PDB file of C-alpha atoms in Angstrom:
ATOM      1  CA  UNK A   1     -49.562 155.763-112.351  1.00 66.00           C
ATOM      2  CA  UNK A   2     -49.186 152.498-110.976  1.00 84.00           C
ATOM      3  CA  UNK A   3     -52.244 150.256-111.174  1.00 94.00           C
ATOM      4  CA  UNK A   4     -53.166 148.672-108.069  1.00 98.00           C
ATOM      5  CA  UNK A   5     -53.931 144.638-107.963  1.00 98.00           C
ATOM      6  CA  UNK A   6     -56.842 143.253-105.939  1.00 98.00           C
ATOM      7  CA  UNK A   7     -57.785 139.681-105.749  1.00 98.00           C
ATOM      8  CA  UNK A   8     -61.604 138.289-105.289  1.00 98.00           C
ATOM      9  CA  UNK A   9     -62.059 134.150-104.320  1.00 96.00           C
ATOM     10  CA  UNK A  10     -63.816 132.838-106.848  1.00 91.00           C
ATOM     11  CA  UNK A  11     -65.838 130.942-104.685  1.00 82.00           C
ATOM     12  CA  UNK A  12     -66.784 130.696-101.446  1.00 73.00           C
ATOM     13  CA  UNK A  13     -65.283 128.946 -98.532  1.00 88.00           C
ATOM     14  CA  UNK A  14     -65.035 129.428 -94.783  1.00 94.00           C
ATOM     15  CA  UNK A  15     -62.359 127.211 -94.132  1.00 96.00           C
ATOM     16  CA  UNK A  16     -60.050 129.118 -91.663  1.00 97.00           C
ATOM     17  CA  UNK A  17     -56.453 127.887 -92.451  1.00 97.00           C
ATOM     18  CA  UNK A  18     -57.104 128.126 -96.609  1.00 97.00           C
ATOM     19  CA  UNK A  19     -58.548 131.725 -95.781  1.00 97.00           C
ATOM     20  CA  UNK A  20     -55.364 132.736 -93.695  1.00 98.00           C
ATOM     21  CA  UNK A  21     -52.954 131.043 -96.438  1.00 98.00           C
ATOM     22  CA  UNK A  22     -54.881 132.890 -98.973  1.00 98.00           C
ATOM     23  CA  UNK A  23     -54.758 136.169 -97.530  1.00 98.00           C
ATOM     24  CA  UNK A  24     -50.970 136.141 -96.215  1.00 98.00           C
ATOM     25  CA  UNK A  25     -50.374 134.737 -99.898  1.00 98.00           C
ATOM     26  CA  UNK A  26     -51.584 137.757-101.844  1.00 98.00           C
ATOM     27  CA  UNK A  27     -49.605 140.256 -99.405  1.00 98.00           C
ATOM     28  CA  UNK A  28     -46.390 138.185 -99.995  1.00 98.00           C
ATOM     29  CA  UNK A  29     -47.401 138.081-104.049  1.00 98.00           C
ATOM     30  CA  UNK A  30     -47.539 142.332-103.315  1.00 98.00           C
ATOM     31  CA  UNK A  31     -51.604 142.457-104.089  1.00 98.00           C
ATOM     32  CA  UNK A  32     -52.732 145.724-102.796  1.00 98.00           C
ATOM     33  CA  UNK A  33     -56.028 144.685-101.996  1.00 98.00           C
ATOM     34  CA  UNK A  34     -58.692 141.279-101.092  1.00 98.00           C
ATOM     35  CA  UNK A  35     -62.111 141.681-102.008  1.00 98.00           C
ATOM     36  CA  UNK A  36     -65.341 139.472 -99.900  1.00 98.00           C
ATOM     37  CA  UNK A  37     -68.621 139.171-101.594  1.00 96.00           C
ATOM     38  CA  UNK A  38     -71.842 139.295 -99.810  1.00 97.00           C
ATOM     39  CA  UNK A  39     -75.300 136.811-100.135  1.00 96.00           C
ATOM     40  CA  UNK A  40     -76.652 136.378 -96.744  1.00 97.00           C
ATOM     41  CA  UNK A  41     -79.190 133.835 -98.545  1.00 96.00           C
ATOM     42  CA  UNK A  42     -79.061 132.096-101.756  1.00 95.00           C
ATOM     43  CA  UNK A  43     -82.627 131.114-102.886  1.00 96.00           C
ATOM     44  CA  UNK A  44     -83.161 127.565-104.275  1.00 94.00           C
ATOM     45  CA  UNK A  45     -84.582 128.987-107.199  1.00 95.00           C
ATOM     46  CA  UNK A  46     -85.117 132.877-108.320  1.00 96.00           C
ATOM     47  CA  UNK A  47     -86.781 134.556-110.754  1.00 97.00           C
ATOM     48  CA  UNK A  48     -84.492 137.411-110.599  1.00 97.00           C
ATOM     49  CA  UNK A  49     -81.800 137.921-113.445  1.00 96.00           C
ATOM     50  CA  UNK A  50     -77.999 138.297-112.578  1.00 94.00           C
ATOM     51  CA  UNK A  51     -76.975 141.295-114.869  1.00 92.00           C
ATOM     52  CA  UNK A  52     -73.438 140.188-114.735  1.00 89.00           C
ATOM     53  CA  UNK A  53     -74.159 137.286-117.152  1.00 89.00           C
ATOM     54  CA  UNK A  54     -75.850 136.178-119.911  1.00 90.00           C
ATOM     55  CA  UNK A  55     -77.755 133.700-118.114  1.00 94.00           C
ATOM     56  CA  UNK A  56     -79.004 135.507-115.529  1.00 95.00           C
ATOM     57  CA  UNK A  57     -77.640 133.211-113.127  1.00 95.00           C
ATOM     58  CA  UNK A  58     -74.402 134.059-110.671  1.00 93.00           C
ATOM     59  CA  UNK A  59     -71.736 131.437-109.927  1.00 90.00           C
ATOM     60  CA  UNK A  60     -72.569 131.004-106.309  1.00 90.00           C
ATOM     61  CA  UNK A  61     -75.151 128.438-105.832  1.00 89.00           C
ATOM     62  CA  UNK A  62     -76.951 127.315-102.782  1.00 89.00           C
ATOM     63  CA  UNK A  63     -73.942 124.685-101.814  1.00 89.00           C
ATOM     64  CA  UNK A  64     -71.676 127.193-101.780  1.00 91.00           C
ATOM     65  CA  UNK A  65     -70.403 128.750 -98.492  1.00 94.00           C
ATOM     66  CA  UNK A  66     -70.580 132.524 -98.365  1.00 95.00           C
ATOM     67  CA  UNK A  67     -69.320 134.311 -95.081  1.00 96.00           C
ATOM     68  CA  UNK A  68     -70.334 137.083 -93.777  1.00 97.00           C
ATOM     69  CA  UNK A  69     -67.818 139.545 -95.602  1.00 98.00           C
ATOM     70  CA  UNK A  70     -67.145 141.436 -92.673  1.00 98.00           C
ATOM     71  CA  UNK A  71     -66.204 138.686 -90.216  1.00 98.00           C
ATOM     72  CA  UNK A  72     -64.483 137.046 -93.257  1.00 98.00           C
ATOM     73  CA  UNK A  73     -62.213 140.545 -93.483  1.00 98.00           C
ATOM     74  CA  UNK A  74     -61.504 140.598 -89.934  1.00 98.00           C
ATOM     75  CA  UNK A  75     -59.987 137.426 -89.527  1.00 98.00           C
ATOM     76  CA  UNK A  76     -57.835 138.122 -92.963  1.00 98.00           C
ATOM     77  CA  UNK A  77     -56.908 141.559 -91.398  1.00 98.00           C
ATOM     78  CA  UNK A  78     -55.324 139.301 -88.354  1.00 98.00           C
ATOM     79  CA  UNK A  79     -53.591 137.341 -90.844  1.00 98.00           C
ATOM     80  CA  UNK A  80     -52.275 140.362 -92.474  1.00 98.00           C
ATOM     81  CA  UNK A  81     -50.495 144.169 -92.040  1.00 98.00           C
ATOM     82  CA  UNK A  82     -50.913 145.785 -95.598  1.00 98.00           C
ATOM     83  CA  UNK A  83     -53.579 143.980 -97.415  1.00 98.00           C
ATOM     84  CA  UNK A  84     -56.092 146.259 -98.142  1.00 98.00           C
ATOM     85  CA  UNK A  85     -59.720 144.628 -97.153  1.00 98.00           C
ATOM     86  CA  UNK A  86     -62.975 145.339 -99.502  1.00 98.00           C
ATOM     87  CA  UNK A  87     -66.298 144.427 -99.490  1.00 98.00           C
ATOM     88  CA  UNK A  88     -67.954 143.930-103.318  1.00 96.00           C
ATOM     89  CA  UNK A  89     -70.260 144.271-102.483  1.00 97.00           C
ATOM     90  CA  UNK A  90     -72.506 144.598 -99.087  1.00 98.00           C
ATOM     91  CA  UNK A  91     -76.088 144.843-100.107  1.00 98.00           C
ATOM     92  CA  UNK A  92     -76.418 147.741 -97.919  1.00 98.00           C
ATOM     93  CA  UNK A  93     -80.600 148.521 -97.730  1.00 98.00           C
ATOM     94  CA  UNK A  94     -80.376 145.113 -96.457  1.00 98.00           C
ATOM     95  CA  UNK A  95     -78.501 146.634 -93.388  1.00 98.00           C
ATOM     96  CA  UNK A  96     -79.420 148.586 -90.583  1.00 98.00           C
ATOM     97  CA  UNK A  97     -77.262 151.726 -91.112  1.00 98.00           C
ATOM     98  CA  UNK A  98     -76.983 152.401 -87.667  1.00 98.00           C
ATOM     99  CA  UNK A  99     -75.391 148.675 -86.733  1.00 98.00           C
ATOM    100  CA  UNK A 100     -73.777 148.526 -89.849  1.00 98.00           C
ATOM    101  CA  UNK A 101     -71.412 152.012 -89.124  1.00 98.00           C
ATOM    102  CA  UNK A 102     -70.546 150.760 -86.058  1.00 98.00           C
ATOM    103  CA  UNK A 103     -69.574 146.946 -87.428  1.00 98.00           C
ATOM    104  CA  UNK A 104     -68.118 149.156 -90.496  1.00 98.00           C
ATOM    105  CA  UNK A 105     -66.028 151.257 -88.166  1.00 98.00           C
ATOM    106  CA  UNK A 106     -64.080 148.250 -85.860  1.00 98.00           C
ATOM    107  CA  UNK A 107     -63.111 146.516 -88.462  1.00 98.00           C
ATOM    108  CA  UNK A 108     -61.447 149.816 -90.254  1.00 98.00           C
ATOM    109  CA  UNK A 109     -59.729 150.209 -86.850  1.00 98.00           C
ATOM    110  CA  UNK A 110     -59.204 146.507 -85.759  1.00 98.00           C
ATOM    111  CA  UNK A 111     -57.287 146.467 -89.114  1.00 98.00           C
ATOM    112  CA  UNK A 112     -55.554 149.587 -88.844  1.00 98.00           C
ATOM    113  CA  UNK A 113     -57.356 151.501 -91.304  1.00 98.00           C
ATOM    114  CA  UNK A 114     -57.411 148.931 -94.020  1.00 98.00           C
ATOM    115  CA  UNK A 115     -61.085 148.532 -95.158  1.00 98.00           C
ATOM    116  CA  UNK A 116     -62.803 149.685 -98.392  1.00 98.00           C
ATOM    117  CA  UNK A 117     -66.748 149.198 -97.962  1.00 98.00           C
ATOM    118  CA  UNK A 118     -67.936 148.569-101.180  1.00 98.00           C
ATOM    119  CA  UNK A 119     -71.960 149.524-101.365  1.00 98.00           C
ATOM    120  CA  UNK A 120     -74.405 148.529-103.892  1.00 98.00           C
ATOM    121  CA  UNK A 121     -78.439 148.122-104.006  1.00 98.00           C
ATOM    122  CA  UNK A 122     -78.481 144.389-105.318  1.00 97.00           C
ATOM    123  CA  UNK A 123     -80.836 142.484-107.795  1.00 97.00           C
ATOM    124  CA  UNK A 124     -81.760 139.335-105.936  1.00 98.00           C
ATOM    125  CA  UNK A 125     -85.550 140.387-105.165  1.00 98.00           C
ATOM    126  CA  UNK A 126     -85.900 136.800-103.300  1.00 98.00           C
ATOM    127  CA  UNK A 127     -82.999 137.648-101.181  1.00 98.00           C
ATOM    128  CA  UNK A 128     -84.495 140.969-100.081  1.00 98.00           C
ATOM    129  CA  UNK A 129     -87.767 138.680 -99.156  1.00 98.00           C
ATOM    130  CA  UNK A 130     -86.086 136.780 -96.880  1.00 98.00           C
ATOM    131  CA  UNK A 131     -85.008 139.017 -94.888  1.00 97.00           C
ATOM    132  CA  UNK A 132     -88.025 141.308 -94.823  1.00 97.00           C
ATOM    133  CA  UNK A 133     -86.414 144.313 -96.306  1.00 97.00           C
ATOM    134  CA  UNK A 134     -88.659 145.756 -99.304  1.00 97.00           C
ATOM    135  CA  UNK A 135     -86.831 145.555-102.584  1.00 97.00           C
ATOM    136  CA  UNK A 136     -88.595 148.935-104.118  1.00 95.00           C
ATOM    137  CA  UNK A 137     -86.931 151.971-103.466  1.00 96.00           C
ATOM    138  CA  UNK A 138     -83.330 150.204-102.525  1.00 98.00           C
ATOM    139  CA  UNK A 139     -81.723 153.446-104.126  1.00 97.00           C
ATOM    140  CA  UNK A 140     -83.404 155.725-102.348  1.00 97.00           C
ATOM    141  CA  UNK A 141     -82.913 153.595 -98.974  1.00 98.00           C
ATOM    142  CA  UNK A 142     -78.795 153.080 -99.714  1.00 98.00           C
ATOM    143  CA  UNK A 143     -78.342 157.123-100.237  1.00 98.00           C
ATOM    144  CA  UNK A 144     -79.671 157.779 -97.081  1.00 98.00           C
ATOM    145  CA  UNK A 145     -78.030 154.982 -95.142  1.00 98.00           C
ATOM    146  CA  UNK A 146     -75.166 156.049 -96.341  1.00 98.00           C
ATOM    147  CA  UNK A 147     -76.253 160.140 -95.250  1.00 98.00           C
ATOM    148  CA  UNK A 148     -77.077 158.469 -91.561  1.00 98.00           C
ATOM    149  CA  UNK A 149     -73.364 156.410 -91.391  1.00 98.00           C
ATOM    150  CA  UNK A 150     -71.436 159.463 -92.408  1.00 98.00           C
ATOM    151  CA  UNK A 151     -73.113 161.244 -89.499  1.00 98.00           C
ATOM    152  CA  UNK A 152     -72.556 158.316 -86.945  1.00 98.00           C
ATOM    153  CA  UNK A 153     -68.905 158.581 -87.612  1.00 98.00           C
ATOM    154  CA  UNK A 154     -68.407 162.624 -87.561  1.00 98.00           C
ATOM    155  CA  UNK A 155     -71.349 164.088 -85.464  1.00 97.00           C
ATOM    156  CA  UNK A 156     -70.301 164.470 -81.706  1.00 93.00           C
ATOM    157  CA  UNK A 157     -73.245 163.516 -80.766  1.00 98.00           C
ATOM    158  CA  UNK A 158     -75.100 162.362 -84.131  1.00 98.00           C
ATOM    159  CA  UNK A 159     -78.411 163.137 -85.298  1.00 98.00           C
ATOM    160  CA  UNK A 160     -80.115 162.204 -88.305  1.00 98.00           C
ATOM    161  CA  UNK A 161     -83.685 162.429 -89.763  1.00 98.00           C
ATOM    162  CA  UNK A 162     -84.712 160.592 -92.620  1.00 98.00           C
ATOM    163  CA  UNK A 163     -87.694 159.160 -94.117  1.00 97.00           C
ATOM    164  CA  UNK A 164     -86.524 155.316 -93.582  1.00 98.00           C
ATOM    165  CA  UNK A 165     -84.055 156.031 -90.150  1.00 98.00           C
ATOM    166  CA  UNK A 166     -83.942 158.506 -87.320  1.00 98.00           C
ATOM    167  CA  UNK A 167     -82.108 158.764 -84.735  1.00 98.00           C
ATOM    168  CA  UNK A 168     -80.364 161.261 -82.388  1.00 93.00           C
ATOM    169  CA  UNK A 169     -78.866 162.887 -80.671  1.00 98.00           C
ATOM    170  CA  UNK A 170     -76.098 159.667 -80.030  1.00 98.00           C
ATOM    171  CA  UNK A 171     -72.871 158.181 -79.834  1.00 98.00           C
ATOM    172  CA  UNK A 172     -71.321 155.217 -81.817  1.00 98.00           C
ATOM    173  CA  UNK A 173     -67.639 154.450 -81.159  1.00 97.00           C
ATOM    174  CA  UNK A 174     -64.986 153.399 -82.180  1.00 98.00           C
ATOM    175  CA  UNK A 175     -64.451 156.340 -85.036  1.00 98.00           C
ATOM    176  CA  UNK A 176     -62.782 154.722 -88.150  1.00 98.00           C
ATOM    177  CA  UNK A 177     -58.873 155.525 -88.453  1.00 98.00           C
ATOM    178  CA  UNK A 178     -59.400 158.531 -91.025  1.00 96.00           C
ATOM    179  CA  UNK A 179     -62.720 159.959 -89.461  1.00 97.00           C
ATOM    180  CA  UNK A 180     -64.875 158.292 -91.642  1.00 97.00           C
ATOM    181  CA  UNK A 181     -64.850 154.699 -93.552  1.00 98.00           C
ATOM    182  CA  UNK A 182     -64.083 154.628 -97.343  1.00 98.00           C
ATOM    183  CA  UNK A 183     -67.362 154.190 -99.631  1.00 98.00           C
ATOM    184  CA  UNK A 184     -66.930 152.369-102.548  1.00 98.00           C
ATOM    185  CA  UNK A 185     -70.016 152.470-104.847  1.00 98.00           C
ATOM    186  CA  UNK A 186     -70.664 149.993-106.679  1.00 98.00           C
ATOM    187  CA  UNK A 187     -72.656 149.398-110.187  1.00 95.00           C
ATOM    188  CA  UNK A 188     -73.005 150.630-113.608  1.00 93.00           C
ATOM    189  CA  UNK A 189     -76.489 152.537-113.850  1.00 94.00           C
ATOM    190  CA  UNK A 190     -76.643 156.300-113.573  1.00 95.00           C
ATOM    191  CA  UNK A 191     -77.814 156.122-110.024  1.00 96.00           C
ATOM    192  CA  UNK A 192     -74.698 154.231-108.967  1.00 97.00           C
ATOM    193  CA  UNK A 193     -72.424 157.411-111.073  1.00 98.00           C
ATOM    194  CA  UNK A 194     -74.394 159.572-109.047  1.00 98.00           C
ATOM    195  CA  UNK A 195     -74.168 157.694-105.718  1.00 98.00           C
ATOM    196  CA  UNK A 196     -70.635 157.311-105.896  1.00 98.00           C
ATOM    197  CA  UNK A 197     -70.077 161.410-107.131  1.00 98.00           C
ATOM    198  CA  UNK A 198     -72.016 162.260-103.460  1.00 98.00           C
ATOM    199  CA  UNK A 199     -70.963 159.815-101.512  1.00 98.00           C
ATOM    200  CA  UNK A 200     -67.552 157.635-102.714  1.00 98.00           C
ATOM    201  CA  UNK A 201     -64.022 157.589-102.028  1.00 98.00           C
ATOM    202  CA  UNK A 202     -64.022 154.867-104.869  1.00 98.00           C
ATOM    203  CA  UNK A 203     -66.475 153.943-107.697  1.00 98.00           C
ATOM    204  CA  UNK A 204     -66.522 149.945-109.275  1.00 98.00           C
ATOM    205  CA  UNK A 205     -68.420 149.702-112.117  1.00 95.00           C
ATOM    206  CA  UNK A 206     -69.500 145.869-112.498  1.00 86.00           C
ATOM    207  CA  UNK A 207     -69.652 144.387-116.189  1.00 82.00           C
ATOM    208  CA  UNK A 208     -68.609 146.809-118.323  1.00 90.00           C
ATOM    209  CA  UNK A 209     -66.537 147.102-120.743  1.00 87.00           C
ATOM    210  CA  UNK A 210     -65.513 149.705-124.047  1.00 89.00           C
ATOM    211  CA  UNK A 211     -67.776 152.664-124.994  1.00 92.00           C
ATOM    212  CA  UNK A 212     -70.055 152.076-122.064  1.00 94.00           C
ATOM    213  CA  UNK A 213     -67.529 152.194-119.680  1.00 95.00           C
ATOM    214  CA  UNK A 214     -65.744 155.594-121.134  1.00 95.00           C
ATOM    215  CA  UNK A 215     -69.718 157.334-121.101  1.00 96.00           C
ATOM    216  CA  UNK A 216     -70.423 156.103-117.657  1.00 97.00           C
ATOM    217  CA  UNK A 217     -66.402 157.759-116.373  1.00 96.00           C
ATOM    218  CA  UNK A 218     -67.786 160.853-118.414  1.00 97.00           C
ATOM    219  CA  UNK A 219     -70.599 160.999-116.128  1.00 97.00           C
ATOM    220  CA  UNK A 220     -68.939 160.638-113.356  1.00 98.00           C
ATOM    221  CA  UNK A 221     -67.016 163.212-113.948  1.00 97.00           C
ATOM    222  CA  UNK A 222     -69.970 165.311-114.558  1.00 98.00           C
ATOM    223  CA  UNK A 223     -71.731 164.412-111.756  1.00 98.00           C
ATOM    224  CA  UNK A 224     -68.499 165.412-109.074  1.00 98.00           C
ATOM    225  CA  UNK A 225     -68.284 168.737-110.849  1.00 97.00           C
ATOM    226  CA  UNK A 226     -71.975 169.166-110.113  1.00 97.00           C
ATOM    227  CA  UNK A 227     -71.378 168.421-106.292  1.00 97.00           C
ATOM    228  CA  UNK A 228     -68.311 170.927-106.047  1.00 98.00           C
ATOM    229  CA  UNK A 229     -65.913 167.531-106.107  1.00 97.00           C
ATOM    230  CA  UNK A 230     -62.756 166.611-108.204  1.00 97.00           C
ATOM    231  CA  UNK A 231     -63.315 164.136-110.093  1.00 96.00           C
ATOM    232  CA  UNK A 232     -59.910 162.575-109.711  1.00 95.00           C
ATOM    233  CA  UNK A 233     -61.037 161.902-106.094  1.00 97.00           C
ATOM    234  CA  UNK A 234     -63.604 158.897-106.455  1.00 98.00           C
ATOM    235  CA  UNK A 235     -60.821 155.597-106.905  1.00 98.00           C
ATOM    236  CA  UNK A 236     -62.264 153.643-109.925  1.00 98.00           C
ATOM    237  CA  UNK A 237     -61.667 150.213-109.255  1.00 98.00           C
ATOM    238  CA  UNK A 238     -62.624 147.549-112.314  1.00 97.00           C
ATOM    239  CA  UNK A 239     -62.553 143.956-113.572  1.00 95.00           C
ATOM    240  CA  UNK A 240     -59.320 143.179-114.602  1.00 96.00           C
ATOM    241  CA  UNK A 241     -58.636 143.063-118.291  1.00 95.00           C
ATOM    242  CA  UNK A 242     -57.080 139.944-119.855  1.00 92.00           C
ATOM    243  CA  UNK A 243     -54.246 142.002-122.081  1.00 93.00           C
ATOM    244  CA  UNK A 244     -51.989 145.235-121.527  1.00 95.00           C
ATOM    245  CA  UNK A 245     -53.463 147.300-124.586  1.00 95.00           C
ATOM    246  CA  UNK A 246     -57.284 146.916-122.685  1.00 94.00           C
ATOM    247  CA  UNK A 247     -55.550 147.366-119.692  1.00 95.00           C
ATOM    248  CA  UNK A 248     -53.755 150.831-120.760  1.00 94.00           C
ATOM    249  CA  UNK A 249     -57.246 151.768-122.297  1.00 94.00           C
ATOM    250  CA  UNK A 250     -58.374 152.024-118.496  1.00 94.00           C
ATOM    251  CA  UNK A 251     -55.478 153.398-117.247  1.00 94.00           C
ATOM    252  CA  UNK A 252     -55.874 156.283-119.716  1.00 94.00           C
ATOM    253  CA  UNK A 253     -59.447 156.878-118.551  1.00 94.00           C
ATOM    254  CA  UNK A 254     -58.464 157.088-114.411  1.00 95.00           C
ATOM    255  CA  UNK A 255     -58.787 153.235-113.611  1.00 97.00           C
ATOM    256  CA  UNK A 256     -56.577 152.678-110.500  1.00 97.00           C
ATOM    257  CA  UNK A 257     -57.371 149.476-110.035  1.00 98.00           C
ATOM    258  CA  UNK A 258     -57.843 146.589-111.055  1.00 98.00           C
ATOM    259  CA  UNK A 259     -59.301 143.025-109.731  1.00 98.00           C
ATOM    260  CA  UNK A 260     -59.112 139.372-110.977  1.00 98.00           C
ATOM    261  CA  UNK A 261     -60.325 136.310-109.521  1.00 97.00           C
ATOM    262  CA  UNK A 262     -58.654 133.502-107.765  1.00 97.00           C
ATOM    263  CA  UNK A 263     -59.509 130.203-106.029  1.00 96.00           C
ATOM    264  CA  UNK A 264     -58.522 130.492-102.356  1.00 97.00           C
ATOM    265  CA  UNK A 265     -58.094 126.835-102.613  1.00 96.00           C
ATOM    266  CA  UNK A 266     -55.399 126.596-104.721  1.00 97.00           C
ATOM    267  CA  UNK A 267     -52.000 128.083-103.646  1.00 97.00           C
ATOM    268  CA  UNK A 268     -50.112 127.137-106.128  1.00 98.00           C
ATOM    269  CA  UNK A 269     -52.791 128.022-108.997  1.00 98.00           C
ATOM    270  CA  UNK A 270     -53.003 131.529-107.185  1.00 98.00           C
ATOM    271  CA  UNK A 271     -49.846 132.170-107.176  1.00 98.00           C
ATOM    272  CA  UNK A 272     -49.003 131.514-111.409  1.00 98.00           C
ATOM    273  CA  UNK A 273     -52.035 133.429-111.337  1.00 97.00           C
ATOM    274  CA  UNK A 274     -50.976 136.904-109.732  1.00 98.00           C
ATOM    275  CA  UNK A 275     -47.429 136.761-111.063  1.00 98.00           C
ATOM    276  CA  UNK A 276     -48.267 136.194-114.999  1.00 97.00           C
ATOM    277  CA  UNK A 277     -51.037 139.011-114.543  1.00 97.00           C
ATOM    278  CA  UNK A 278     -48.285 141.148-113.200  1.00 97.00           C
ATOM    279  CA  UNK A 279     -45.588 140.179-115.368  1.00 96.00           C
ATOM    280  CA  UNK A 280     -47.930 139.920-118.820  1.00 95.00           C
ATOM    281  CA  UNK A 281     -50.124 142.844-118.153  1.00 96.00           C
ATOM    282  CA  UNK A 282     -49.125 144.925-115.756  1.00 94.00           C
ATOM    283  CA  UNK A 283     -45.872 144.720-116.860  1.00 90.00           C
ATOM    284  CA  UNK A 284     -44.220 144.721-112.990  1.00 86.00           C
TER     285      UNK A 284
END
């Protein structure tokens, strides 16, 4: 199987021409796929611990610009005809499911069927307060936001009851290119194996590594055999290893993808980047 290459900017940036270099760069360099991250706030300071590093803190600071991921992937999808366009990840109780599956849904068709929408439940309590959305029970909240998209785009007319969204019976169009938008779960706790096992057409597992990573693929397995699924039908998408022999570790456990990082502002840097990654470790 041949691993697909995606490519996240390593920082932010709304600057349209670098964005529109950047994008049409990776399709010419062959990537499969750009990812956009989401923070519709950075708080000055937080007391809330980034688990993706050992200090707690994430890269992106409060200087840093962060686009909306979603507008960001529409104007790369007008840049672009292959790229594939994913979101790692929107913070989705932070959403209203019912605007979100329709904003979800035109950019899938604006772009031809080209977006992945990468879910997770976040960690930034602060950001949550800013926007009024209670940070307890996120879990519960993104499984049945996901539940109420799935029946905007297949119910003719919709309905859904829930305990935090109703609605029904109604209408949202456009319907995304293949009936219903791809779901990429994201995170490494047992809730996010068991999220993506219900709900994912992909599963990205964020900072992990060895024997944690090979328990949490085990339980994914597990947990699509429990739902009457195949397990070889949830996409795992990962961090990109820095050498072949990690990188044919993953491949042997159902990784089909694989993402490094890149700075949108510089071409040339971007470039040696993506070929030496494919040339030294993915061997292409």
């Amino acid at each position: 199987m041949e691993l697909k290459l995606g490519v996240m900017p390593s920082n932010g940036g709304a600057d349209p021409a670098t964005i529109a270099r950047f994008v049409r760069l990776l399709e010419d360099l062959g990537c499969e796929s750009v990812w956009a991250v989401e923070h519709v706030v950075v708080p000055d300071e937080y007391d809330s611990s980034y688990p993706y590093d050992p200090s707690g803190r994430m890269s992106l600071g409060p200087h840093d610009d962060i686009p909306d991921p979603l507008h960001w992937l529409t104007f790369a999808a007008a840049h672009t005809t292959t790229l594939r366009l994913g979101t790692a990840m929107l913070i989705l109780p932070e959403h209203n499911p019912v605007d979100l599956a329709k904003r979800l849904a035109t950019v899938d068709v604006l772009s031809g069927g080209r977006l992945l929408a990468g879910i997770g439940v976040g960690w930034l309590r602060e950001e949550y307060d800013a926007l009024g959305v209670p940070f307890a029970e996120r879990g519960a909240r993104a499984d049945e936001y996901l539940e109420a998209m799935h029946a905007l785009w297949t119910g003719a007319p919709a309905r859904y009851e829930g305990r935090f969204v109703s609605f029904g019976p109604v209408h949202s169009r456009p319907r995304p290119v293949r009936g219903t938008v791809p779901i990429v779960v994201g995170g490494h706790s047992r809730a996010a194996v068991r999220r993506a096992a219900r709900f994912g057409a992909g599963w990205y597992p964020l900072g992990v590594r060895g024997d944690a990573f090979a328990e949490l693929r085990a339980a994914l397995r597990d947990e699509c055999r429990a739902v009457g699924r195949d397990p070889d039908d949830v996409e795992v998408t990962m961090r990109a290893p820095g050498n072949r022999g990690e990188l044919e570790t993953l491949r042997s456990l159902g990784v089909a993808r694989v993402v490094i990082r890149a700075d949108p502002n510089d071409p040339v840097g971007v470039r040696d980047k993506v070929r030496r990654y494919q040339r030294e470790v993915l061997g292409v």
